[in-house]
Every structure is written in structure tokens, then in C-alpha cells.
Amino acid sequence: DSKSRLFVSTGLSSYFMLREDYQYTLLQNQREWNWSTEGQNQHLFGVWNFSLGYQKALNDRLLIGIEPYLKVPLRRVAAPQVRLLTAGTFFNLSYRLRASKKRRQP
């Protein structure tokens, strides 16, 4: 169907941790401590992004779509060195500035 399309998208993104605040509690001996830092964790291109999407044209200019995504850390981030795996879904509504031209049949 020319009014719908499937697509795959991939790329890299970065984490720039501006400020981190941590509170640790050890239940065994009821001990607590806090730790804070600013600007210590900068991870340029440290996350791989992958998505698979579907878009359907509602008319010549308006499209609606869904795009499940996964963001996979390439290294551990933040002070406790965690793997911030993220998954979700984008729902989108797109508007074409120009209507698509229809091809002429010979």
C-alpha cells in the first residue's frame, strides 16, 4: 500500500549528567550516607538507539505513526556505574509541507 510505510532507524546519542545526587542506606547496620557530584559523567555517543516504525498517510499531507524504540548503553554511566537501558514507544503525527506528487501511468 503506497499510503503506509515501515522503517528502521538507528543512531547514537550521548549522556551528559549535569548533577547527580545519591543517598545510600545499608539496612544491616542502619548506616546512611549521601554523595553528590556535578559534571563528572559525560558520555559522548555512549547510547545506541534502535527503532522500528510504521506510518500511515491519512491524506496527501497528514501522516500518523507508531515507533517502538530501544536505547542500549554502550558503557556503564553515572557514579554507581549502571546500565540505563530504556524502551518505549513514540506516537507521532506528521505534516508534509508539500503534497506528494502522484506518478502518471503510461
PDB file of N, CA and C in Angstrom:
ATOM      1  N   ASP A   1       0.849  -1.186   0.000  1.00  0.00           N
ATOM      2  CA  ASP A   1       0.000   0.000   0.000  1.00  0.00           C
ATOM      3  C   ASP A   1       0.885   1.238   0.000  1.00  0.00           C
ATOM      4  N   SER A   2       0.703   2.135  -0.957  1.00  0.00           N
ATOM      5  CA  SER A   2       1.532   3.339  -1.059  1.00  0.00           C
ATOM      6  C   SER A   2       1.192   4.368   0.015  1.00  0.00           C
ATOM      7  N   LYS A   3       0.133   4.125   0.773  1.00  0.00           N
ATOM      8  CA  LYS A   3      -0.246   5.079   1.816  1.00  0.00           C
ATOM      9  C   LYS A   3       0.338   4.730   3.181  1.00  0.00           C
ATOM     10  N   SER A   4       1.147   3.672   3.248  1.00  0.00           N
ATOM     11  CA  SER A   4       1.778   3.308   4.509  1.00  0.00           C
ATOM     12  C   SER A   4       3.223   2.883   4.257  1.00  0.00           C
ATOM     13  N   ARG A   5       4.018   2.917   5.314  1.00  0.00           N
ATOM     14  CA  ARG A   5       5.409   2.501   5.184  1.00  0.00           C
ATOM     15  C   ARG A   5       5.943   1.990   6.512  1.00  0.00           C
ATOM     16  N   LEU A   6       6.871   1.046   6.414  1.00  0.00           N
ATOM     17  CA  LEU A   6       7.640   0.555   7.555  1.00  0.00           C
ATOM     18  C   LEU A   6       9.033   1.139   7.446  1.00  0.00           C
ATOM     19  N   PHE A   7       9.667   1.420   8.573  1.00  0.00           N
ATOM     20  CA  PHE A   7      11.027   1.927   8.531  1.00  0.00           C
ATOM     21  C   PHE A   7      11.800   1.498   9.765  1.00  0.00           C
ATOM     22  N   VAL A   8      13.120   1.486   9.627  1.00  0.00           N
ATOM     23  CA  VAL A   8      14.043   1.178  10.714  1.00  0.00           C
ATOM     24  C   VAL A   8      14.927   2.396  10.901  1.00  0.00           C
ATOM     25  N   SER A   9      15.204   2.729  12.139  1.00  0.00           N
ATOM     26  CA  SER A   9      16.052   3.872  12.433  1.00  0.00           C
ATOM     27  C   SER A   9      17.090   3.470  13.473  1.00  0.00           C
ATOM     28  N   THR A  10      18.309   3.971  13.321  1.00  0.00           N
ATOM     29  CA  THR A  10      19.358   3.692  14.296  1.00  0.00           C
ATOM     30  C   THR A  10      20.279   4.899  14.393  1.00  0.00           C
ATOM     31  N   GLY A  11      20.985   5.008  15.486  1.00  0.00           N
ATOM     32  CA  GLY A  11      21.911   6.114  15.676  1.00  0.00           C
ATOM     33  C   GLY A  11      22.519   6.071  17.064  1.00  0.00           C
ATOM     34  N   LEU A  12      23.314   7.068  17.371  1.00  0.00           N
ATOM     35  CA  LEU A  12      23.973   7.179  18.668  1.00  0.00           C
ATOM     36  C   LEU A  12      23.536   8.460  19.355  1.00  0.00           C
ATOM     37  N   SER A  13      23.453   8.413  20.673  1.00  0.00           N
ATOM     38  CA  SER A  13      23.187   9.628  21.436  1.00  0.00           C
ATOM     39  C   SER A  13      24.127   9.658  22.637  1.00  0.00           C
ATOM     40  N   SER A  14      24.095  10.758  23.382  1.00  0.00           N
ATOM     41  CA  SER A  14      25.039  10.981  24.468  1.00  0.00           C
ATOM     42  C   SER A  14      24.306  11.222  25.779  1.00  0.00           C
ATOM     43  N   TYR A  15      24.979  10.902  26.887  1.00  0.00           N
ATOM     44  CA  TYR A  15      24.518  11.267  28.227  1.00  0.00           C
ATOM     45  C   TYR A  15      25.452  12.345  28.757  1.00  0.00           C
ATOM     46  N   PHE A  16      24.884  13.455  29.196  1.00  0.00           N
ATOM     47  CA  PHE A  16      25.643  14.498  29.863  1.00  0.00           C
ATOM     48  C   PHE A  16      24.987  14.705  31.218  1.00  0.00           C
ATOM     49  N   MET A  17      25.547  14.100  32.236  1.00  0.00           N
ATOM     50  CA  MET A  17      24.999  14.193  33.584  1.00  0.00           C
ATOM     51  C   MET A  17      25.435  15.524  34.184  1.00  0.00           C
ATOM     52  N   LEU A  18      24.497  16.436  34.365  1.00  0.00           N
ATOM     53  CA  LEU A  18      24.826  17.755  34.888  1.00  0.00           C
ATOM     54  C   LEU A  18      25.013  17.729  36.402  1.00  0.00           C
ATOM     55  N   ARG A  19      24.128  17.019  37.081  1.00  0.00           N
ATOM     56  CA  ARG A  19      24.200  16.927  38.546  1.00  0.00           C
ATOM     57  C   ARG A  19      23.683  15.560  38.958  1.00  0.00           C
ATOM     58  N   GLU A  20      24.366  14.958  39.919  1.00  0.00           N
ATOM     59  CA  GLU A  20      23.958  13.657  40.447  1.00  0.00           C
ATOM     60  C   GLU A  20      23.895  13.740  41.967  1.00  0.00           C
ATOM     61  N   ASP A  21      22.824  13.221  42.536  1.00  0.00           N
ATOM     62  CA  ASP A  21      22.646  13.151  43.992  1.00  0.00           C
ATOM     63  C   ASP A  21      22.280  11.720  44.339  1.00  0.00           C
ATOM     64  N   TYR A  22      23.008  11.141  45.270  1.00  0.00           N
ATOM     65  CA  TYR A  22      22.768   9.757  45.667  1.00  0.00           C
ATOM     66  C   TYR A  22      22.606   9.680  47.177  1.00  0.00           C
ATOM     67  N   GLN A  23      21.719   8.796  47.608  1.00  0.00           N
ATOM     68  CA  GLN A  23      21.545   8.522  49.026  1.00  0.00           C
ATOM     69  C   GLN A  23      21.606   7.007  49.200  1.00  0.00           C
ATOM     70  N   TYR A  24      22.545   6.556  49.972  1.00  0.00           N
ATOM     71  CA  TYR A  24      22.744   5.120  50.208  1.00  0.00           C
ATOM     72  C   TYR A  24      22.287   4.777  51.612  1.00  0.00           C
ATOM     73  N   THR A  25      21.612   3.639  51.743  1.00  0.00           N
ATOM     74  CA  THR A  25      21.179   3.157  53.043  1.00  0.00           C
ATOM     75  C   THR A  25      21.526   1.674  53.145  1.00  0.00           C
ATOM     76  N   LEU A  26      22.306   1.318  54.162  1.00  0.00           N
ATOM     77  CA  LEU A  26      22.606  -0.089  54.437  1.00  0.00           C
ATOM     78  C   LEU A  26      21.677  -0.559  55.541  1.00  0.00           C
ATOM     79  N   LEU A  27      20.827  -1.503  55.235  1.00  0.00           N
ATOM     80  CA  LEU A  27      19.826  -1.945  56.204  1.00  0.00           C
ATOM     81  C   LEU A  27      20.432  -2.766  57.333  1.00  0.00           C
ATOM     82  N   GLN A  28      21.540  -3.463  57.078  1.00  0.00           N
ATOM     83  CA  GLN A  28      22.139  -4.328  58.098  1.00  0.00           C
ATOM     84  C   GLN A  28      22.595  -3.555  59.323  1.00  0.00           C
ATOM     85  N   ASN A  29      23.246  -2.423  59.112  1.00  0.00           N
ATOM     86  CA  ASN A  29      23.751  -1.664  60.267  1.00  0.00           C
ATOM     87  C   ASN A  29      23.151  -0.258  60.358  1.00  0.00           C
ATOM     88  N   GLN A  30      22.047  -0.028  59.643  1.00  0.00           N
ATOM     89  CA  GLN A  30      21.313   1.246  59.694  1.00  0.00           C
ATOM     90  C   GLN A  30      22.214   2.440  59.390  1.00  0.00           C
ATOM     91  N   ARG A  31      23.123   2.270  58.457  1.00  0.00           N
ATOM     92  CA  ARG A  31      24.039   3.344  58.101  1.00  0.00           C
ATOM     93  C   ARG A  31      23.578   4.019  56.812  1.00  0.00           C
ATOM     94  N   GLU A  32      23.638   5.343  56.781  1.00  0.00           N
ATOM     95  CA  GLU A  32      23.267   6.126  55.592  1.00  0.00           C
ATOM     96  C   GLU A  32      24.387   7.080  55.245  1.00  0.00           C
ATOM     97  N   TRP A  33      24.522   7.358  53.963  1.00  0.00           N
ATOM     98  CA  TRP A  33      25.408   8.426  53.528  1.00  0.00           C
ATOM     99  C   TRP A  33      24.923   8.973  52.204  1.00  0.00           C
ATOM    100  N   ASN A  34      25.294  10.216  51.937  1.00  0.00           N
ATOM    101  CA  ASN A  34      24.899  10.913  50.724  1.00  0.00           C
ATOM    102  C   ASN A  34      26.142  11.258  49.918  1.00  0.00           C
ATOM    103  N   TRP A  35      25.951  11.362  48.616  1.00  0.00           N
ATOM    104  CA  TRP A  35      27.047  11.722  47.731  1.00  0.00           C
ATOM    105  C   TRP A  35      26.485  12.523  46.571  1.00  0.00           C
ATOM    106  N   SER A  36      27.156  13.605  46.195  1.00  0.00           N
ATOM    107  CA  SER A  36      26.732  14.450  45.078  1.00  0.00           C
ATOM    108  C   SER A  36      27.937  14.800  44.221  1.00  0.00           C
ATOM    109  N   THR A  37      27.666  15.040  42.935  1.00  0.00           N
ATOM    110  CA  THR A  37      28.717  15.490  42.029  1.00  0.00           C
ATOM    111  C   THR A  37      28.085  16.305  40.911  1.00  0.00           C
ATOM    112  N   GLU A  38      28.880  17.142  40.282  1.00  0.00           N
ATOM    113  CA  GLU A  38      28.409  17.930  39.143  1.00  0.00           C
ATOM    114  C   GLU A  38      29.387  17.799  37.991  1.00  0.00           C
ATOM    115  N   GLY A  39      28.874  17.504  36.797  1.00  0.00           N
ATOM    116  CA  GLY A  39      29.669  17.480  35.581  1.00  0.00           C
ATOM    117  C   GLY A  39      30.738  16.410  35.491  1.00  0.00           C
ATOM    118  N   GLN A  40      30.631  15.361  36.275  1.00  0.00           N
ATOM    119  CA  GLN A  40      31.665  14.324  36.281  1.00  0.00           C
ATOM    120  C   GLN A  40      31.440  13.236  35.242  1.00  0.00           C
ATOM    121  N   ASN A  41      30.217  13.041  34.804  1.00  0.00           N
ATOM    122  CA  ASN A  41      29.903  11.943  33.884  1.00  0.00           C
ATOM    123  C   ASN A  41      29.406  12.481  32.548  1.00  0.00           C
ATOM    124  N   GLN A  42      30.288  12.470  31.581  1.00  0.00           N
ATOM    125  CA  GLN A  42      29.989  12.911  30.224  1.00  0.00           C
ATOM    126  C   GLN A  42      30.254  11.724  29.298  1.00  0.00           C
ATOM    127  N   HIS A  43      29.228  11.208  28.657  1.00  0.00           N
ATOM    128  CA  HIS A  43      29.361  10.005  27.834  1.00  0.00           C
ATOM    129  C   HIS A  43      28.955  10.324  26.395  1.00  0.00           C
ATOM    130  N   LEU A  44      29.918  10.812  25.623  1.00  0.00           N
ATOM    131  CA  LEU A  44      29.689  11.180  24.244  1.00  0.00           C
ATOM    132  C   LEU A  44      29.446   9.931  23.398  1.00  0.00           C
ATOM    133  N   PHE A  45      28.320   9.887  22.708  1.00  0.00           N
ATOM    134  CA  PHE A  45      27.921   8.760  21.859  1.00  0.00           C
ATOM    135  C   PHE A  45      27.966   7.437  22.624  1.00  0.00           C
ATOM    136  N   GLY A  46      27.476   7.442  23.839  1.00  0.00           N
ATOM    137  CA  GLY A  46      27.508   6.259  24.684  1.00  0.00           C
ATOM    138  C   GLY A  46      26.237   5.429  24.676  1.00  0.00           C
ATOM    139  N   VAL A  47      25.268   5.798  23.835  1.00  0.00           N
ATOM    140  CA  VAL A  47      23.990   5.075  23.798  1.00  0.00           C
ATOM    141  C   VAL A  47      23.632   4.774  22.348  1.00  0.00           C
ATOM    142  N   TRP A  48      23.326   3.500  22.073  1.00  0.00           N
ATOM    143  CA  TRP A  48      22.891   3.088  20.736  1.00  0.00           C
ATOM    144  C   TRP A  48      21.369   3.113  20.731  1.00  0.00           C
ATOM    145  N   ASN A  49      20.780   3.792  19.737  1.00  0.00           N
ATOM    146  CA  ASN A  49      19.323   3.898  19.608  1.00  0.00           C
ATOM    147  C   ASN A  49      18.854   3.062  18.424  1.00  0.00           C
ATOM    148  N   PHE A  50      17.789   2.325  18.632  1.00  0.00           N
ATOM    149  CA  PHE A  50      17.219   1.496  17.570  1.00  0.00           C
ATOM    150  C   PHE A  50      15.701   1.600  17.643  1.00  0.00           C
ATOM    151  N   SER A  51      15.052   1.758  16.487  1.00  0.00           N
ATOM    152  CA  SER A  51      13.589   1.765  16.471  1.00  0.00           C
ATOM    153  C   SER A  51      13.082   1.152  15.174  1.00  0.00           C
ATOM    154  N   LEU A  52      11.870   0.687  15.249  1.00  0.00           N
ATOM    155  CA  LEU A  52      11.155   0.121  14.110  1.00  0.00           C
ATOM    156  C   LEU A  52       9.818   0.838  14.077  1.00  0.00           C
ATOM    157  N   GLY A  53       9.492   1.465  12.948  1.00  0.00           N
ATOM    158  CA  GLY A  53       8.290   2.284  12.911  1.00  0.00           C
ATOM    159  C   GLY A  53       7.349   1.946  11.781  1.00  0.00           C
ATOM    160  N   TYR A  54       6.137   2.434  11.931  1.00  0.00           N
ATOM    161  CA  TYR A  54       5.090   2.281  10.919  1.00  0.00           C
ATOM    162  C   TYR A  54       4.375   3.621  10.803  1.00  0.00           C
ATOM    163  N   GLN A  55       4.207   4.096   9.565  1.00  0.00           N
ATOM    164  CA  GLN A  55       3.467   5.328   9.305  1.00  0.00           C
ATOM    165  C   GLN A  55       2.392   5.082   8.266  1.00  0.00           C
ATOM    166  N   LYS A  56       1.260   5.737   8.447  1.00  0.00           N
ATOM    167  CA  LYS A  56       0.153   5.632   7.502  1.00  0.00           C
ATOM    168  C   LYS A  56      -0.320   7.031   7.143  1.00  0.00           C
ATOM    169  N   ALA A  57      -0.488   7.266   5.848  1.00  0.00           N
ATOM    170  CA  ALA A  57      -0.971   8.553   5.371  1.00  0.00           C
ATOM    171  C   ALA A  57      -2.476   8.645   5.581  1.00  0.00           C
ATOM    172  N   LEU A  58      -2.917   9.728   6.205  1.00  0.00           N
ATOM    173  CA  LEU A  58      -4.345   9.975   6.379  1.00  0.00           C
ATOM    174  C   LEU A  58      -4.898  10.725   5.172  1.00  0.00           C
ATOM    175  N   ASN A  59      -4.023  11.537   4.551  1.00  0.00           N
ATOM    176  CA  ASN A  59      -4.332  12.234   3.297  1.00  0.00           C
ATOM    177  C   ASN A  59      -2.998  12.591   2.644  1.00  0.00           C
ATOM    178  N   ASP A  60      -2.975  13.509   1.674  1.00  0.00           N
ATOM    179  CA  ASP A  60      -1.738  13.859   0.968  1.00  0.00           C
ATOM    180  C   ASP A  60      -0.680  14.499   1.870  1.00  0.00           C
ATOM    181  N   ARG A  61      -1.073  15.086   2.960  1.00  0.00           N
ATOM    182  CA  ARG A  61      -0.125  15.823   3.807  1.00  0.00           C
ATOM    183  C   ARG A  61       0.001  15.302   5.233  1.00  0.00           C
ATOM    184  N   LEU A  62      -0.989  14.643   5.761  1.00  0.00           N
ATOM    185  CA  LEU A  62      -1.017  14.246   7.165  1.00  0.00           C
ATOM    186  C   LEU A  62      -0.737  12.754   7.321  1.00  0.00           C
ATOM    187  N   LEU A  63       0.219  12.423   8.208  1.00  0.00           N
ATOM    188  CA  LEU A  63       0.575  11.026   8.478  1.00  0.00           C
ATOM    189  C   LEU A  63       0.497  10.772   9.975  1.00  0.00           C
ATOM    190  N   ILE A  64       0.164   9.550  10.336  1.00  0.00           N
ATOM    191  CA  ILE A  64       0.132   9.130  11.730  1.00  0.00           C
ATOM    192  C   ILE A  64       1.028   7.904  11.852  1.00  0.00           C
ATOM    193  N   GLY A  65       1.704   7.767  12.996  1.00  0.00           N
ATOM    194  CA  GLY A  65       2.623   6.651  13.109  1.00  0.00           C
ATOM    195  C   GLY A  65       2.874   6.187  14.531  1.00  0.00           C
ATOM    196  N   ILE A  66       3.518   5.032  14.620  1.00  0.00           N
ATOM    197  CA  ILE A  66       3.936   4.434  15.882  1.00  0.00           C
ATOM    198  C   ILE A  66       5.363   3.924  15.688  1.00  0.00           C
ATOM    199  N   GLU A  67       6.198   4.101  16.724  1.00  0.00           N
ATOM    200  CA  GLU A  67       7.609   3.747  16.608  1.00  0.00           C
ATOM    201  C   GLU A  67       8.156   3.237  17.947  1.00  0.00           C
ATOM    202  N   PRO A  68       8.100   1.923  18.191  1.00  0.00           N
ATOM    203  CA  PRO A  68       8.730   1.369  19.394  1.00  0.00           C
ATOM    204  C   PRO A  68      10.260   1.546  19.296  1.00  0.00           C
ATOM    205  N   TYR A  69      10.892   1.878  20.425  1.00  0.00           N
ATOM    206  CA  TYR A  69      12.337   2.116  20.407  1.00  0.00           C
ATOM    207  C   TYR A  69      13.029   1.438  21.581  1.00  0.00           C
ATOM    208  N   LEU A  70      14.334   1.278  21.419  1.00  0.00           N
ATOM    209  CA  LEU A  70      15.202   0.718  22.449  1.00  0.00           C
ATOM    210  C   LEU A  70      16.466   1.563  22.472  1.00  0.00           C
ATOM    211  N   LYS A  71      16.904   1.966  23.665  1.00  0.00           N
ATOM    212  CA  LYS A  71      18.141   2.727  23.843  1.00  0.00           C
ATOM    213  C   LYS A  71      19.061   1.860  24.697  1.00  0.00           C
ATOM    214  N   VAL A  72      20.163   1.412  24.100  1.00  0.00           N
ATOM    215  CA  VAL A  72      21.077   0.470  24.750  1.00  0.00           C
ATOM    216  C   VAL A  72      22.381   1.187  25.096  1.00  0.00           C
ATOM    217  N   PRO A  73      22.765   1.214  26.386  1.00  0.00           N
ATOM    218  CA  PRO A  73      24.023   1.863  26.752  1.00  0.00           C
ATOM    219  C   PRO A  73      25.210   1.047  26.247  1.00  0.00           C
ATOM    220  N   LEU A  74      26.199   1.731  25.696  1.00  0.00           N
ATOM    221  CA  LEU A  74      27.411   1.065  25.228  1.00  0.00           C
ATOM    222  C   LEU A  74      28.451   0.969  26.339  1.00  0.00           C
ATOM    223  N   ARG A  75      28.223   1.708  27.423  1.00  0.00           N
ATOM    224  CA  ARG A  75      29.088   1.638  28.600  1.00  0.00           C
ATOM    225  C   ARG A  75      28.247   1.975  29.818  1.00  0.00           C
ATOM    226  N   ARG A  76      28.742   1.661  30.960  1.00  0.00           N
ATOM    227  CA  ARG A  76      28.023   1.996  32.194  1.00  0.00           C
ATOM    228  C   ARG A  76      28.155   3.495  32.452  1.00  0.00           C
ATOM    229  N   VAL A  77      27.093   4.090  32.995  1.00  0.00           N
ATOM    230  CA  VAL A  77      27.091   5.533  33.215  1.00  0.00           C
ATOM    231  C   VAL A  77      26.765   5.860  34.656  1.00  0.00           C
ATOM    232  N   ALA A  78      27.054   7.080  35.046  1.00  0.00           N
ATOM    233  CA  ALA A  78      26.773   7.637  36.367  1.00  0.00           C
ATOM    234  C   ALA A  78      27.716   7.058  37.418  1.00  0.00           C
ATOM    235  N   ALA A  79      27.608   7.584  38.619  1.00  0.00           N
ATOM    236  CA  ALA A  79      28.517   7.198  39.694  1.00  0.00           C
ATOM    237  C   ALA A  79      28.406   5.735  40.101  1.00  0.00           C
ATOM    238  N   PRO A  80      27.195   5.173  40.204  1.00  0.00           N
ATOM    239  CA  PRO A  80      27.144   3.755  40.579  1.00  0.00           C
ATOM    240  C   PRO A  80      27.408   2.813  39.404  1.00  0.00           C
ATOM    241  N   GLN A  81      27.754   3.364  38.233  1.00  0.00           N
ATOM    242  CA  GLN A  81      28.066   2.564  37.049  1.00  0.00           C
ATOM    243  C   GLN A  81      26.915   1.625  36.686  1.00  0.00           C
ATOM    244  N   VAL A  82      25.780   2.202  36.337  1.00  0.00           N
ATOM    245  CA  VAL A  82      24.586   1.435  35.975  1.00  0.00           C
ATOM    246  C   VAL A  82      24.425   1.384  34.461  1.00  0.00           C
ATOM    247  N   ARG A  83      23.660   0.405  34.002  1.00  0.00           N
ATOM    248  CA  ARG A  83      23.321   0.294  32.587  1.00  0.00           C
ATOM    249  C   ARG A  83      21.896   0.830  32.423  1.00  0.00           C
ATOM    250  N   LEU A  84      21.773   2.015  31.849  1.00  0.00           N
ATOM    251  CA  LEU A  84      20.478   2.682  31.732  1.00  0.00           C
ATOM    252  C   LEU A  84      19.761   2.258  30.448  1.00  0.00           C
ATOM    253  N   LEU A  85      19.295   1.033  30.409  1.00  0.00           N
ATOM    254  CA  LEU A  85      18.538   0.515  29.276  1.00  0.00           C
ATOM    255  C   LEU A  85      17.151   1.156  29.280  1.00  0.00           C
ATOM    256  N   THR A  86      16.744   1.682  28.140  1.00  0.00           N
ATOM    257  CA  THR A  86      15.465   2.371  28.050  1.00  0.00           C
ATOM    258  C   THR A  86      14.673   1.819  26.868  1.00  0.00           C
ATOM    259  N   ALA A  87      13.383   1.625  27.069  1.00  0.00           N
ATOM    260  CA  ALA A  87      12.496   1.188  25.991  1.00  0.00           C
ATOM    261  C   ALA A  87      11.218   2.003  26.076  1.00  0.00           C
ATOM    262  N   GLY A  88      10.584   2.198  24.937  1.00  0.00           N
ATOM    263  CA  GLY A  88       9.347   2.955  24.919  1.00  0.00           C
ATOM    264  C   GLY A  88       8.749   2.973  23.531  1.00  0.00           C
ATOM    265  N   THR A  89       7.776   3.826  23.342  1.00  0.00           N
ATOM    266  CA  THR A  89       7.103   3.954  22.054  1.00  0.00           C
ATOM    267  C   THR A  89       6.815   5.419  21.774  1.00  0.00           C
ATOM    268  N   PHE A  90       7.187   5.851  20.574  1.00  0.00           N
ATOM    269  CA  PHE A  90       6.805   7.172  20.088  1.00  0.00           C
ATOM    270  C   PHE A  90       5.508   7.031  19.309  1.00  0.00           C
ATOM    271  N   PHE A  91       4.575   7.941  19.536  1.00  0.00           N
ATOM    272  CA  PHE A  91       3.388   8.073  18.704  1.00  0.00           C
ATOM    273  C   PHE A  91       3.551   9.413  18.003  1.00  0.00           C
ATOM    274  N   ASN A  92       3.401   9.440  16.683  1.00  0.00           N
ATOM    275  CA  ASN A  92       3.663  10.695  16.001  1.00  0.00           C
ATOM    276  C   ASN A  92       2.588  11.056  14.995  1.00  0.00           C
ATOM    277  N   LEU A  93       2.515  12.333  14.774  1.00  0.00           N
ATOM    278  CA  LEU A  93       1.635  12.921  13.782  1.00  0.00           C
ATOM    279  C   LEU A  93       2.520  13.854  12.963  1.00  0.00           C
ATOM    280  N   SER A  94       2.616  13.617  11.651  1.00  0.00           N
ATOM    281  CA  SER A  94       3.498  14.389  10.773  1.00  0.00           C
ATOM    282  C   SER A  94       2.686  15.134   9.735  1.00  0.00           C
ATOM    283  N   TYR A  95       3.213  16.291   9.357  1.00  0.00           N
ATOM    284  CA  TYR A  95       2.577  17.103   8.332  1.00  0.00           C
ATOM    285  C   TYR A  95       3.598  17.393   7.245  1.00  0.00           C
ATOM    286  N   ARG A  96       3.304  17.009   6.017  1.00  0.00           N
ATOM    287  CA  ARG A  96       4.177  17.297   4.873  1.00  0.00           C
ATOM    288  C   ARG A  96       3.930  18.721   4.414  1.00  0.00           C
ATOM    289  N   LEU A  97       5.006  19.470   4.177  1.00  0.00           N
ATOM    290  CA  LEU A  97       4.851  20.837   3.691  1.00  0.00           C
ATOM    291  C   LEU A  97       4.367  20.868   2.254  1.00  0.00           C
ATOM    292  N   ARG A  98       4.748  19.857   1.484  1.00  0.00           N
ATOM    293  CA  ARG A  98       4.269  19.724   0.106  1.00  0.00           C
ATOM    294  C   ARG A  98       3.541  18.397  -0.037  1.00  0.00           C
ATOM    295  N   ALA A  99       2.450  18.414  -0.746  1.00  0.00           N
ATOM    296  CA  ALA A  99       1.729  17.170  -1.014  1.00  0.00           C
ATOM    297  C   ALA A  99       2.569  16.304  -1.934  1.00  0.00           C
ATOM    298  N   SER A 100       2.508  14.995  -1.757  1.00  0.00           N
ATOM    299  CA  SER A 100       3.285  14.101  -2.614  1.00  0.00           C
ATOM    300  C   SER A 100       2.702  14.098  -4.026  1.00  0.00           C
ATOM    301  N   LYS A 101       3.622  14.057  -5.004  1.00  0.00           N
ATOM    302  CA  LYS A 101       3.189  14.045  -6.405  1.00  0.00           C
ATOM    303  C   LYS A 101       2.817  12.622  -6.796  1.00  0.00           C
ATOM    304  N   LYS A 102       1.707  12.489  -7.465  1.00  0.00           N
ATOM    305  CA  LYS A 102       1.285  11.181  -7.931  1.00  0.00           C
ATOM    306  C   LYS A 102       1.945  10.888  -9.268  1.00  0.00           C
ATOM    307  N   ARG A 103       2.421   9.673  -9.447  1.00  0.00           N
ATOM    308  CA  ARG A 103       3.071   9.283 -10.695  1.00  0.00           C
ATOM    309  C   ARG A 103       2.029   9.013 -11.770  1.00  0.00           C
ATOM    310  N   ARG A 104       2.368   9.427 -12.983  1.00  0.00           N
ATOM    311  CA  ARG A 104       1.465   9.183 -14.086  1.00  0.00           C
ATOM    312  C   ARG A 104       1.660   7.777 -14.621  1.00  0.00           C
ATOM    313  N   GLN A 105       0.602   7.165 -14.957  1.00  0.00           N
ATOM    314  CA  GLN A 105       0.662   5.828 -15.581  1.00  0.00           C
ATOM    315  C   GLN A 105       0.822   6.006 -17.074  1.00  0.00           C
ATOM    316  N   PRO A 106       1.764   5.280 -17.719  1.00  0.00           N
ATOM    317  CA  PRO A 106       1.928   5.418 -19.185  1.00  0.00           C
ATOM    318  C   PRO A 106       0.765   4.846 -19.951  1.00  0.00           C
TER     319      PRO A 106
END
